Amino acid sequence: MAPVEAQMRVLMSGTEFGDADTARTMERELVERLEEDRPLRIYCGYDPTSVDLHLGHTLTMRKLRQFQDFGHEVTFLIGNFTGLVGDPSDKNHERPMLTPEQLAENATTYTQQAFRVLDGESTTVRYNADWLGRLGFADVLRLCSKFTVAQFLKRENFARRYERGDAIHLNEFMYALMQAYDALHLDTDVQVGGTDQLFNLMAGRTLQQDAGKRPQVVLTLPILVGTDGHARMSKSTGNTIGIDDSPSDIYGKVMSLPDSAIVDYFTLVTPLAPDEVDAVRTALDGGTLRPMEAKKRLAWEVTASLYSAEEAAAAQAYFESTIQRRETPEEMPEHPLDGRAALTRVLTEAGLATSNGEVRRLVAQGAVALNGEPVEDFTIEVAPGDEIRVGRHRFLRLVEDAR
RNA sequence: GCAGGGGUGGGAGAGUGGCUAAUUCCAGCGGACUGUAAAUCCGCCGCCUUACGGCUACGCAGGUUCGAAUCCUGCCCCCUGCACCA
């Protein structure tokens, strides 16, 4: 196995803990385990309620992958039991009760997407319903007895809501218990999670210690900001970069990040080694690397890591041509047309505008071009062979309807 | 069940009889500027209509009124607390 120091440098990169003490403890304990010079067992749990993974979800996967690359064993845990129970206290937050079929389906797409980052060959997939579903009430009570209400209320999340008089449901406490029990059951060396999961991960340590086992090492990763550069990346904010987005979309969206996010993105969502990231940071600080060049490299890396070097290169070429030089791309979405038709109809049908009124607006604002010429009258007709540009980078080529 | 608080455009949140297609903010879109962005500035931002204009909209259904998101009646739903829980 690689030298412990080399591993530590990579494995600790990007991690973020609530406080310095925790960080030191985890660092020390991880070193201890690595020094045993054996494949460690790592896991991270995923909630299969949502299907569309975005870059924010990949941070932990990236971390798991780093472990894999050093020859450690990764367990990809699907929290299907949690999804089965749902979260009645959180009705409007996409935590519905899912049927076993839905869950199974989600789990499948989930792992498929995850394996874009993970090495599927050496990943063990497990489902927590396999053990959580077998616990009896007495077992649950026993688990409950290991924690106190005060411990839970100390959590900022709960404390604030309790102060405000908001509802805190008992099952919200149970989620931490379930996660903690997962850790106890899996008996792995390290658990990875987001910083928002720190409490739950630490609860796992509590149970393990209580059971006379060595508590797991806990590694937490920060929350990734979205394309706006500020808010947490999430679907509801609409600032996501989806794993299943096209290479060009991914590339373009990464390019739209503000400069402030560059280094964090390099660290958290690319396979670059810490030394390489440091080199980028230094070059940026020293002014020898222009932010845009750094970002193009970033966009390339992110795209390539989810697709391939070829597709990343193509996405980059498209970006340089279409966005930077404002050229008309070779390839553009095509829209079949049977003879001439009103511009309004074509644009709404093609989804480039949601209503005729919007077409009018776009034209009035000079956002629509037909074959390179700005359109001034929204009542014009278009015909197969025409190329339409809407805004900066939306194109449409009209083709003869091949019926 | 009791008490209180709510349901307004993608979100937040004003508005308590006409001046409101509905203040404002966020998001979104377009333009300018750029390094693609971000920041900033300008414009747009319900639907139909070349236009005039029309239509639909403030939980649902009725009603009062010349006129209602705004008043009345009934209903539905949500939130919080209390009560109940063989």
PDB file of C-alpha atoms in Angstrom, chain A residues 43 82 87 95 128 132 140 143-144 146-148 151-153 155 157-158 169-184 191 196-207 216:
ATOM      1  CA  TYR A  43     -18.772   3.309   3.495  1.00  0.00           C
ATOM      2  CA  THR A  82     -35.292   5.220   5.277  1.00  0.00           C
ATOM      3  CA  ASP A  87     -40.539  11.451   6.497  1.00  0.00           C
ATOM      4  CA  ARG A  95     -39.524  12.724   1.281  1.00  0.00           C
ATOM      5  CA  ASN A 128     -30.035  -1.020   5.011  1.00  0.00           C
ATOM      6  CA  LEU A 132     -33.111  -2.232   9.892  1.00  0.00           C
ATOM      7  CA  VAL A 140     -35.179   0.081  18.926  1.00  0.00           C
ATOM      8  CA  LEU A 143     -30.886   1.904  20.863  1.00  0.00           C
ATOM      9  CA  CYS A 144     -32.854   4.848  22.169  1.00  0.00           C
ATOM     10  CA  LYS A 146     -28.032   5.113  24.380  1.00  0.00           C
ATOM     11  CA  PHE A 147     -28.909   8.725  23.672  1.00  0.00           C
ATOM     12  CA  THR A 148     -30.436  11.590  25.555  1.00  0.00           C
ATOM     13  CA  GLN A 151     -27.799  15.503  22.977  1.00  0.00           C
ATOM     14  CA  PHE A 152     -30.253  15.941  20.187  1.00  0.00           C
ATOM     15  CA  LEU A 153     -31.429  19.351  21.260  1.00  0.00           C
ATOM     16  CA  ARG A 155     -27.819  20.214  17.579  1.00  0.00           C
ATOM     17  CA  ASN A 157     -30.781  22.460  13.711  1.00  0.00           C
ATOM     18  CA  PHE A 158     -33.052  21.243  16.488  1.00  0.00           C
ATOM     19  CA  HIS A 169     -41.006  15.022  15.324  1.00  0.00           C
ATOM     20  CA  LEU A 170     -39.688  12.015  17.122  1.00  0.00           C
ATOM     21  CA  ASN A 171     -38.937  10.233  13.914  1.00  0.00           C
ATOM     22  CA  GLU A 172     -36.429  12.944  13.143  1.00  0.00           C
ATOM     23  CA  PHE A 173     -34.476  11.626  16.085  1.00  0.00           C
ATOM     24  CA  MET A 174     -34.798   8.159  14.656  1.00  0.00           C
ATOM     25  CA  TYR A 175     -32.953   8.992  11.514  1.00  0.00           C
ATOM     26  CA  ALA A 176     -29.804   9.539  13.477  1.00  0.00           C
ATOM     27  CA  LEU A 177     -30.409   6.262  15.249  1.00  0.00           C
ATOM     28  CA  MET A 178     -30.905   4.392  12.028  1.00  0.00           C
ATOM     29  CA  GLN A 179     -27.753   5.781  10.571  1.00  0.00           C
ATOM     30  CA  ALA A 180     -25.877   5.007  13.724  1.00  0.00           C
ATOM     31  CA  TYR A 181     -27.149   1.473  13.640  1.00  0.00           C
ATOM     32  CA  ASP A 182     -26.021   1.116  10.041  1.00  0.00           C
ATOM     33  CA  ALA A 183     -22.536   1.988  11.151  1.00  0.00           C
ATOM     34  CA  LEU A 184     -22.669  -0.511  13.993  1.00  0.00           C
ATOM     35  CA  GLN A 191     -17.703   6.481   7.300  1.00  0.00           C
ATOM     36  CA  ASP A 196     -24.632  18.189   7.785  1.00  0.00           C
ATOM     37  CA  GLN A 197     -24.431  14.530   8.731  1.00  0.00           C
ATOM     38  CA  LEU A 198     -21.739  14.925  11.349  1.00  0.00           C
ATOM     39  CA  PHE A 199     -24.096  14.329  14.245  1.00  0.00           C
ATOM     40  CA  ASN A 200     -25.440  11.141  12.719  1.00  0.00           C
ATOM     41  CA  LEU A 201     -21.990   9.855  11.946  1.00  0.00           C
ATOM     42  CA  MET A 202     -20.830  10.583  15.454  1.00  0.00           C
ATOM     43  CA  ALA A 203     -23.879   8.754  16.787  1.00  0.00           C
ATOM     44  CA  GLY A 204     -22.467   5.720  15.023  1.00  0.00           C
ATOM     45  CA  ARG A 205     -19.321   6.055  17.085  1.00  0.00           C
ATOM     46  CA  THR A 206     -21.394   6.202  20.219  1.00  0.00           C
ATOM     47  CA  LEU A 207     -23.100   2.918  19.468  1.00  0.00           C
ATOM     48  CA  GLN A 216     -15.286   4.368  13.202  1.00  0.00           C
TER      49      GLN A 216
END
